[in-house]
Coordinates of C-alpha atoms in Angstrom, one line a residue:
M29 CA 19.7 167.0 116.3
T30 CA 22.4 169.1 114.6
V31 CA 23.9 167.6 111.4
F32 CA 26.6 169.1 109.3
C33 CA 26.3 166.9 106.2
L34 CA 28.7 169.0 104.1
Q35 CA 31.7 169.0 106.4
R36 CA 34.4 166.3 106.1
F37 CA 35.5 164.8 109.5
F38 CA 38.6 162.8 110.1
F39 CA 40.2 161.1 113.1
G40 CA 37.0 161.1 115.1
G41 CA 36.1 164.7 114.6
R42 CA 39.6 166.1 115.5
L43 CA 40.0 167.4 111.9
I44 CA 37.1 169.3 110.3
F45 CA 37.5 170.2 106.6
G46 CA 35.1 172.0 104.2
P47 CA 33.1 170.3 101.5
D48 CA 35.7 171.2 98.8
V49 CA 38.7 169.7 100.7
K50 CA 40.0 168.2 97.5
S51 CA 41.1 171.7 96.4
L52 CA 43.6 171.6 99.2
G53 CA 45.7 169.2 97.3
V54 CA 46.0 171.7 94.4
S55 CA 47.3 174.3 96.9
V56 CA 49.8 171.9 98.3
A57 CA 51.1 171.0 94.8
L58 CA 51.4 174.7 93.9
I59 CA 53.7 175.2 96.9
V60 CA 55.7 171.9 97.0
A61 CA 56.4 171.6 93.2
P62 CA 58.3 174.9 92.8
V63 CA 60.2 174.5 96.0
A64 CA 61.3 171.0 95.0
L65 CA 62.4 172.4 91.7
F66 CA 64.3 175.1 93.5
C67 CA 66.0 172.6 95.8
V68 CA 67.1 170.3 93.0
F69 CA 68.2 172.8 90.3
V70 CA 69.1 176.0 92.2
A71 CA 69.8 175.5 96.0
R72 CA 71.9 172.4 95.4
H73 CA 74.3 174.4 93.2
L74 CA 74.4 177.3 95.7
R75 CA 75.8 175.1 98.4
H76 CA 79.4 175.6 97.2
Q77 CA 79.2 179.3 96.6
F78 CA 79.7 180.2 100.3
H79 CA 82.8 178.3 101.5
A80 CA 83.0 179.7 105.0
Y81 CA 81.5 177.2 107.4
D82 CA 79.5 175.6 104.5
A83 CA 77.0 178.5 104.7
G84 CA 75.6 177.5 101.4
Y85 CA 73.8 174.6 102.9
A86 CA 71.6 177.1 104.9
I87 CA 69.9 178.1 101.6
L88 CA 68.7 174.6 101.1
I89 CA 67.7 174.0 104.7
V90 CA 65.8 177.3 105.0
A91 CA 63.8 176.5 101.9
I92 CA 62.8 173.1 103.2
V93 CA 62.0 174.1 106.8
Y94 CA 60.1 177.3 105.8
T95 CA 58.0 175.3 103.2
I96 CA 57.1 172.8 106.0
Y97 CA 56.0 175.8 108.1
V98 CA 53.8 177.2 105.3
L99 CA 52.2 173.8 104.8
L100 CA 51.5 173.5 108.5
L101 CA 49.8 176.9 108.5
L102 CA 47.7 175.8 105.5
F103 CA 46.8 172.6 107.2
V104 CA 45.7 174.2 110.4
A105 CA 43.6 176.8 108.6
A106 CA 41.9 174.1 106.6
S107 CA 41.3 171.5 109.3
R108 CA 39.8 173.4 112.2
D109 CA 36.4 174.7 113.0
P110 CA 36.2 178.2 111.6
G111 CA 33.6 179.3 114.1
I112 CA 30.5 177.4 113.2
V113 CA 27.4 178.6 115.1
P114 CA 25.3 175.6 116.5
R115 CA 21.9 175.2 114.8
A116 CA 18.8 175.3 116.8
S117 CA 16.4 172.3 116.9
R118 CA 13.4 174.6 116.6
P119 CA 12.8 178.2 115.8
P120 CA 12.7 180.7 118.7
L121 CA 9.0 180.4 119.5
E122 CA 9.0 183.4 121.7
D123 CA 9.6 185.6 118.7
I124 CA 6.7 184.3 116.6
H125 CA 4.2 187.0 115.6
Y126 CA 0.8 185.7 116.6
D127 CA -1.0 189.1 116.5
D128 CA -2.6 188.7 113.1
L129 CA -3.2 184.9 113.1
S130 CA -6.7 183.6 112.7
L131 CA -8.4 180.2 112.2
N132 CA -8.2 180.6 108.4
D133 CA -4.4 181.3 108.3
T134 CA -2.3 179.2 106.0
P135 CA 1.0 177.5 107.0
E136 CA 3.0 180.4 105.6
R137 CA 1.6 182.7 108.2
L138 CA 4.1 181.7 110.9
R139 CA 6.3 184.7 111.1
F140 CA 9.6 185.7 112.7
P141 CA 11.1 189.1 112.8
R142 CA 13.7 189.1 110.0
V143 CA 16.0 191.5 111.9
K144 CA 16.8 192.3 115.5
E145 CA 18.9 195.0 117.0
V146 CA 21.8 194.3 119.4
M147 CA 24.2 196.7 121.0
V148 CA 27.9 196.6 120.0
N149 CA 30.2 199.1 121.7
G150 CA 27.1 201.2 122.5
I151 CA 25.9 201.3 118.9
P152 CA 22.8 199.4 117.7
V153 CA 23.7 196.7 115.1
K154 CA 21.1 194.7 113.1
V155 CA 21.3 190.9 113.1
K156 CA 19.4 188.6 110.8
Y157 CA 17.4 185.5 111.4
C158 CA 18.8 182.4 109.5
E159 CA 16.0 180.2 108.3
T160 CA 18.4 177.3 107.7
C161 CA 20.0 177.3 111.2
M162 CA 16.9 178.7 112.9
V163 CA 18.9 181.2 115.0
Y164 CA 19.5 184.9 115.0
R165 CA 23.1 185.2 113.8
P166 CA 25.5 186.9 116.2
P167 CA 27.1 190.2 115.0
R168 CA 29.5 189.7 112.1
C169 CA 28.2 186.2 111.4
S170 CA 27.0 185.1 108.0
H171 CA 25.7 181.9 106.4
C172 CA 28.1 180.3 104.0
S173 CA 26.2 178.9 101.0
I174 CA 29.0 176.4 100.3
C175 CA 29.5 174.9 103.7
N176 CA 25.8 175.5 104.7
N177 CA 26.7 176.8 108.1
C178 CA 26.6 180.1 109.9
V179 CA 30.2 181.1 110.8
E180 CA 31.2 183.7 113.4
R181 CA 33.2 186.7 112.1
F182 CA 32.7 185.3 108.6
D183 CA 35.5 186.6 106.3
H184 CA 35.0 184.5 103.1
H185 CA 35.0 180.9 101.8
C186 CA 38.5 180.2 100.5
P187 CA 38.5 177.6 97.6
W188 CA 42.3 177.3 97.9
V189 CA 42.0 176.3 101.6
G190 CA 38.8 174.4 101.0
Q191 CA 37.3 175.9 104.2
C192 CA 35.4 179.0 105.5
I193 CA 37.7 181.6 107.0
G194 CA 36.2 182.8 110.2
K195 CA 36.8 183.7 113.8
R196 CA 38.7 180.6 114.8
N197 CA 41.0 180.1 111.7
Y198 CA 41.5 183.6 110.3
R199 CA 44.8 184.1 112.1
Y200 CA 46.3 181.0 110.5
F201 CA 44.9 182.0 107.1
F202 CA 46.6 185.4 107.4
L203 CA 49.9 183.8 108.5
F204 CA 49.7 181.3 105.7
V205 CA 49.2 184.0 103.1
S206 CA 51.9 186.3 104.4
S207 CA 54.3 183.4 104.9
S208 CA 53.7 182.3 101.3
S209 CA 54.6 185.8 100.1
L210 CA 57.9 185.6 101.9
L211 CA 58.5 182.2 100.5
C212 CA 58.0 183.6 97.0
I213 CA 60.4 186.4 97.6
Y214 CA 63.0 184.0 99.0
V215 CA 62.9 181.6 96.0
F216 CA 62.9 184.5 93.6
S217 CA 65.9 186.1 95.3
M218 CA 67.9 183.0 95.5
S219 CA 67.2 182.1 91.9
A220 CA 68.3 185.6 90.8
L221 CA 71.4 185.2 93.0
Y222 CA 72.3 181.9 91.2
I223 CA 72.0 183.7 87.8
K224 CA 74.4 186.3 89.1
F225 CA 76.9 183.7 90.1
L226 CA 76.7 182.1 86.7
M227 CA 77.3 185.5 85.0
D228 CA 80.3 186.0 87.2
G229 CA 81.7 182.6 86.1
D230 CA 81.6 180.9 82.8
Y231 CA 78.4 182.5 81.5
P232 CA 79.0 186.3 81.2
T233 CA 75.7 187.4 79.7
V234 CA 72.1 187.1 81.1
W235 CA 71.0 185.1 78.1
K236 CA 73.8 182.5 78.5
A237 CA 73.2 182.2 82.2
L238 CA 69.4 181.7 81.8
K239 CA 70.1 179.2 79.0
H240 CA 72.3 177.3 81.3
S241 CA 69.7 177.3 84.1
P242 CA 66.2 177.4 82.6
A243 CA 64.8 176.3 86.0
S244 CA 65.9 179.6 87.5
L245 CA 64.1 181.5 84.9
A246 CA 60.9 179.4 85.3
L247 CA 61.0 179.9 89.1
M248 CA 61.5 183.6 88.8
I249 CA 58.5 183.9 86.5
Y250 CA 56.4 181.7 88.7
C251 CA 57.3 183.5 91.9
F252 CA 56.7 186.9 90.3
I253 CA 53.2 185.9 89.2
S254 CA 52.4 184.2 92.5
L255 CA 53.6 187.3 94.5
W256 CA 51.0 189.4 92.8
F257 CA 48.4 187.1 94.1
V258 CA 49.6 186.2 97.7
G259 CA 51.3 189.5 98.1
G260 CA 48.2 191.4 97.2
L261 CA 46.2 189.2 99.6
T262 CA 48.7 189.9 102.3
G263 CA 48.4 193.7 101.8
F264 CA 44.7 193.6 101.6
H265 CA 44.2 191.5 104.8
T266 CA 46.8 193.7 106.6
Y267 CA 44.5 196.6 105.8
L268 CA 41.5 194.7 107.0
I269 CA 43.1 193.8 110.3
S270 CA 44.3 197.3 110.9
T271 CA 40.7 198.6 110.5
N272 CA 39.0 195.6 112.1
Q273 CA 37.0 194.6 109.0
T274 CA 36.3 191.3 107.3
T275 CA 36.4 190.7 103.5
Y276 CA 32.6 190.2 103.6
E277 CA 32.0 193.5 105.4
N278 CA 34.5 195.4 103.2
F279 CA 32.8 194.3 99.9
R280 CA 29.2 194.6 101.2
Y281 CA 29.2 197.7 103.3
R282 CA 31.9 200.0 101.9
S283 CA 29.5 201.9 99.7
D284 CA 26.9 202.3 102.6
G285 CA 28.9 204.8 104.5
R286 CA 28.0 203.2 107.8
P287 CA 30.4 203.6 110.7
N288 CA 32.7 200.7 111.7
V289 CA 31.6 199.9 115.2
Y290 CA 34.4 197.3 115.6
D291 CA 37.4 199.6 114.9
Q292 CA 39.3 200.2 118.1
G293 CA 42.5 201.6 116.7
C294 CA 45.2 199.9 114.6
L295 CA 47.2 198.4 117.5
S296 CA 44.1 197.2 119.4
N297 CA 42.7 195.7 116.2
F298 CA 45.9 193.7 115.5
Q299 CA 45.9 192.6 119.2
E300 CA 42.3 191.4 118.9
T301 CA 42.7 189.6 115.5
V302 CA 46.2 188.2 115.5
F303 CA 47.3 187.9 119.2
A304 CA 44.2 187.4 121.3
K305 CA 43.3 183.9 122.6
I306 CA 41.2 181.9 120.1
P307 CA 37.9 181.0 121.8
P308 CA 37.0 177.3 122.0
S309 CA 34.6 175.8 119.5
K310 CA 30.9 176.0 120.3
L311 CA 30.3 172.5 119.0
K312 CA 31.5 169.2 120.4
F313 CA 32.2 167.3 117.2
R314 CA 33.4 164.2 119.1
A315 CA 30.5 164.0 121.5
Y316 CA 27.8 161.3 121.3
I317 CA 24.6 162.4 119.7
Q318 CA 21.7 162.8 122.1
E319 CA 18.2 162.1 120.8
E320 CA 15.7 164.8 121.5
I321 CA 12.9 164.2 123.9
R322 CA 9.7 164.9 122.0
A323 CA 6.7 166.5 123.6
P324 CA 3.7 164.1 123.9
P325 CA 1.0 164.9 121.4
A326 CA -2.2 166.6 122.6
N327 CA -4.9 163.9 122.0
S328 CA -8.0 165.7 123.2
A329 CA -9.5 169.2 123.1
G330 CA -9.5 169.3 126.9
E331 CA -5.7 169.4 126.9
V332 CA -5.6 172.7 125.1
E333 CA -6.0 175.9 127.0
E334 CA -7.3 179.0 125.3
E335 CA -4.6 181.5 124.5
R336 CA -4.6 184.4 122.1
F337 CA -8.3 184.5 121.4
G338 CA -9.6 185.6 124.7
G339 CA -8.1 183.3 127.3
P340 CA -4.9 182.2 129.0
R341 CA -1.9 180.9 127.0
A342 CA -2.5 177.7 125.1
K343 CA -0.5 174.6 125.7
V344 CA 1.4 173.9 122.5
G345 CA 0.9 170.3 121.7
G346 CA 1.1 168.1 118.7
D347 CA 4.0 166.5 117.0
L348 CA 7.3 168.4 117.3
D349 CA 8.9 166.1 114.8
I350 CA 12.1 167.9 113.6
D351 CA 14.0 166.5 110.7
G352 CA 16.5 169.1 109.5
D353 CA 14.7 172.4 109.7
L354 CA 11.0 171.1 109.6
L355 CA 8.8 172.2 112.5
K356 CA 5.2 171.2 112.9
I357 CA 3.1 173.0 115.5
S358 CA -0.5 172.0 115.9
Q359 CA -2.9 174.0 118.0
R360 CA -6.6 173.6 118.5
H361 CA -9.0 176.4 119.3
N362 CA -12.8 175.9 119.9
H363 CA -13.9 173.5 117.2
G364 CA -11.3 174.5 114.6
D365 CA -7.7 173.5 113.9
I366 CA -4.8 175.8 113.2
D367 CA -1.8 174.0 111.6
I368 CA 1.2 176.1 111.4
E369 CA 4.2 174.7 109.6
T370 CA 7.5 176.2 108.6
G371 CA 10.4 174.7 106.7
G372 CA 14.0 175.7 106.8
G373 CA 15.3 177.3 103.7
N374 CA 18.2 179.2 102.4
A375 CA 19.9 181.7 104.6
S376 CA 18.5 185.3 104.4

């Protein structure tokens, strides 16, 4: 039974937030507070600077509408499944290495290949086995230590969004960051314009104009600092999209000199990342939980067929009691018992 104890679910699983969802309130405050200050102390006075058709009201309306748009992008990026890979209820038994097992083996002797190779665009790519999720991760997938989930096309875990950024919400994250940059430029420009109007009127020097409207000065400083952050992110992620990379891949593999098997050209990369249809979630968060049907235990030696030690394959019996990532496999051979037990751990 798959459990995501760290996620936060609302409205019957329609909204899925990360474990640090409370940080989302800080991000909202950092957006709403300066815009409210702008509307009250700057845009309200600019209404009467453009007399033709009351065009000055557009400055106030644009600020409010565009802020709502930015907040919606933030909300969508934070409240949707980023691309969580379903956990397995048991390890892939077909991949266990039995070759070196003997009757005296300890529970730690159950082994899985740590790495497999799959083909991507005709080039072999290594994928790792995740001990926590008990699956081989798809290409470009990584296990988030904060959300405790494997996420497809994992980019990073964003504390400002309070959610992993992956295959299903990266587009909205990029639009949020780039739109926030434009909002900073807009507020900065309109605040500077208001200072200019003050200087053309009763306050001929910059100092007198800023002294008359300290809110404009505070907004210009705030937007200038914020633009270094969100503007830098916009430029960085534009580069990542154009080369079809993720933040995780860029920081981890840029010194390896390995070829980028996902790069299909700038236009195709943008088409794939920004404009392609978002795949549906692999998990049904609103579905009823189905209890697993457990295999009946083997209660006699006659139920066990000889397998690796000179005979046909054994019937794997015993108690397959899975709670989280715990797997118990009991096998009997001749007059001895082999107990093999693995526990889920941290992601490799």
